[in-house]
Amino acid sequence: MKTWISNSDQNLEVFIPFLGKYHRPFLGRCCQTCTPRSWDGFYAEDLSTLGFRDVSRVTERDTRFRGWLVRRVCGFLATWEWEIPSETPRELPGKICGSRRVQDVASSRAHGCGGDEGSRRHWKEEICRILGEIQAPLSPLLLRLCHWMLPKLLSRLFLSVQLQRGQLEMVLRAARTPEVPLVFLCTQQSQLDGPLLSFLLLSQGIGAPRVTVGTRISPGLRSLLQRLGGIFLPSGMAQARSERDEGLPGAVLDAYVQEVLRSRQPLVIFLEEPLGLLQLSDPARRWLLRVLRALRDGAVPDVRIVPVGIAYDVAPGRAGRDGAPPQPLGIAACLRAAFQALRRPRGCARVDFSQPFSLREFVENNLVGPTLSGNRPEQLLLPTILGTCVPDVGNVGTLGAGVGTEEEILVTALGLHTLSADSSACSAIMAVGITAALLLHRHREAVLLPRLMRDFSGLLEQLLLRGRAVGFRGQLRALVLHSLRQLQPPGAGLGPPEASARGQLVRLAGGVRQRLGGEAAGACAIRALLLEVLPILGTPCGPPGIVLSREELLRKILEVLLLLPPILLGLQPCQPPERHSLDILDKLVLGGLLEEEEPESECRGCDVAPRPSSRGHSCWDFTDDSDSDSEDRVPKRCYKVLGVPHHPLGWGEGVSPKSSCVSPQLSEPQGFPGFLLFLCRLLSPVLRSYGRAAEFLERPPWPQPEADYVEALLEFLNEDEDGYLDRSLALSSLQSFKDMGVLEELQTPTGPLLQLSQPFQSASNREKLRAFIHQFTQL
């Protein structure tokens, strides 16, 4: 391990592997900015050496018996020995009815109806009915039976389901903390995630969890899942828009979550919809809000948050269209999906736990930190897009969403932090993800197997050099062939993929994009600067490479970071974009894509940074201009671009060959040439979808409901033969356009409607938006 001190005063650890064996980084350390006191909690250096175990294989070691007969019935014996908490049917309703908030809401309505004994009995029955919609008492027999059958199903679906013993030991240490419950926050890749996590927590001695389930469930499946530990939002909260509208169902849900946390039952909350839409779902916001209220009201002294990442080669039940909305799920649909998954080649799965951190500490640091302050992207990015500038921009906000109550802002901060940083950082990269990224962004035509194997090894080395963990091992040829077999059924082979197959490749390659998202944003910024510089230079210049100023590089990187949400790039939302841009620039230098050099007089020919004018400071100023003579005395810091393709046309259209300023002798990452171009193409599906969404602004009549806009946008994206049909990217572009001020909501009696903001009602400004996005897009 080598430690390199970056220019942004952060220690960056670089793990250098070697053939055969390499250091496996311990994933999932908590955030030092939001939870510094939790950084050393439940963690020890020797945890990474404990190895892995396959949780789908139940052996005699999981029981207290030994012998040849035990080896044949070990699964039954193990499930019979699990400790399942016994519940008294009348005990929980009595506690819920005795809750102060439930009594306040019920008594206020009872007094409005007269307050007699009959009305109070009616409200007590209504409370029990709402509680029955949320949960049901656990059935130990049914729970043991299903968890006895689940390992058999997992062994048919996967070659292995790996779990790192060191991460499990961290969670077990946190579970032994008295009076502090555990809440697991998980991204949802498949409908199998809930049963898998429930089985894992119960079998490893953590406890029988309560698992949140979505709303699109049939009544029969809902009753079955409730007996297995599933919990649901009450029906009255689906249409509620605010805390006041939640009424009695919201009060009952508050009291129920408090009782679950007091009893120290593990609580599992899925932060997104099963289709992996890369955004915090509305049910997840409501569950997180209840956990925060339980902490605020003193129901528990603290809560330990455990982010969870689940990675599959190919997630079961994801064979449908990416543009299709989620469909209601029933028992028949689950059986059909299971039979379809059994017909596929067996893949691999891995479950990773991040380091538990204190929710109280997170709340305290975010209440006084930058989460509740900062300018919105529309205040910073719109002047650049429209060609105007403001005198002073102050600081850049970290979340870009400073609207709402304090509770809502904290819920957004916690959810987005877990989605974009914690869960994604602790998730391993699978072999299918690496192969999908290569087929999509490097080999768009047919490719020979030896070439694909060589590039697989090169990209794997780049990921390991950056401390990213992978969820596979084995011989290189076997890994690549295994990945290709996983990709064959949807029609994504070695040739040019169709639109539906491209959408699947984009989803599978999302793990690589999130691990390299920051550097990919920096590569797109370099591309935009080169397209500005090369036409200006005209003829080849003297220095061996193109030299760009540090200030302009930071400005362009910041523009990309303000355009794309942190969740798409795998960046921590608690850090301001300026800090991210500095870190990205440092990583590009460390990765060998940029080289810092002493400035010369010829450097100005390639410097496109805006000069300070007599009117005041630039709106994207990273330098201290307190002294008017500082520019003459302090030399500018410049960087030489080393990983540029030999032909400038490799960066896209509109660049003339005679304008090249590229040296024929280029320095690129060893073993993976063209890495800078590959990084640019990692974001091409996202930026291309954003560009098509900007073109779509010309079509629909305004205003219109958001649901109609999303469906029409998906149809428009499907018309592009070379595009990427991905519902998550369409929704992401919609949210970004809202944050940037391109679209705004118009409140009407029938509900909110989307409409173009005043600046973008002009066709010329919409064209400027398309040009702004296009400059970063590598085709």
PDB file of C-alpha atoms in Angstrom, residues 8 40 44 54 67 87 115 219 221 321 388 512 567 588 590 627 671 691 720 761:
ATOM      1  CA  SER A   8      -6.623  18.842  -1.639  1.00  0.00           C
ATOM      2  CA  ASP A  40     -13.023   3.521  14.560  1.00  0.00           C
ATOM      3  CA  ALA A  44     -10.226  -3.697  13.611  1.00  0.00           C
ATOM      4  CA  ASP A  54     -20.945 -19.019   1.290  1.00  0.00           C
ATOM      5  CA  GLY A  67     -21.927 -36.809  12.356  1.00  0.00           C
ATOM      6  CA  GLU A  87     -44.881 -12.232  20.261  1.00  0.00           C
ATOM      7  CA  GLY A 115     -66.298  11.737  22.660  1.00  0.00           C
ATOM      8  CA  PRO A 219     -53.287  -9.306  -1.065  1.00  0.00           C
ATOM      9  CA  LEU A 221     -48.594 -12.315  -1.119  1.00  0.00           C
ATOM     10  CA  ARG A 321     -37.924  -3.907 -20.361  1.00  0.00           C
ATOM     11  CA  THR A 388     -24.422  35.276 -18.387  1.00  0.00           C
ATOM     12  CA  VAL A 512     -18.085   0.243 -12.954  1.00  0.00           C
ATOM     13  CA  ILE A 567     -25.714   9.257  -7.037  1.00  0.00           C
ATOM     14  CA  LEU A 588      -6.378  12.113 -12.800  1.00  0.00           C
ATOM     15  CA  LEU A 590      -2.213  10.057  -9.884  1.00  0.00           C
ATOM     16  CA  ASP A 627      -3.906  41.122  -4.690  1.00  0.00           C
ATOM     17  CA  GLY A 671      -1.979  -2.582 -19.671  1.00  0.00           C
ATOM     18  CA  GLY A 691     -29.129  15.348 -24.409  1.00  0.00           C
ATOM     19  CA  ASP A 720     -33.336   6.601 -31.022  1.00  0.00           C
ATOM     20  CA  GLN A 761     -39.318  29.082 -23.166  1.00  0.00           C
TER      21      GLN A 761
END
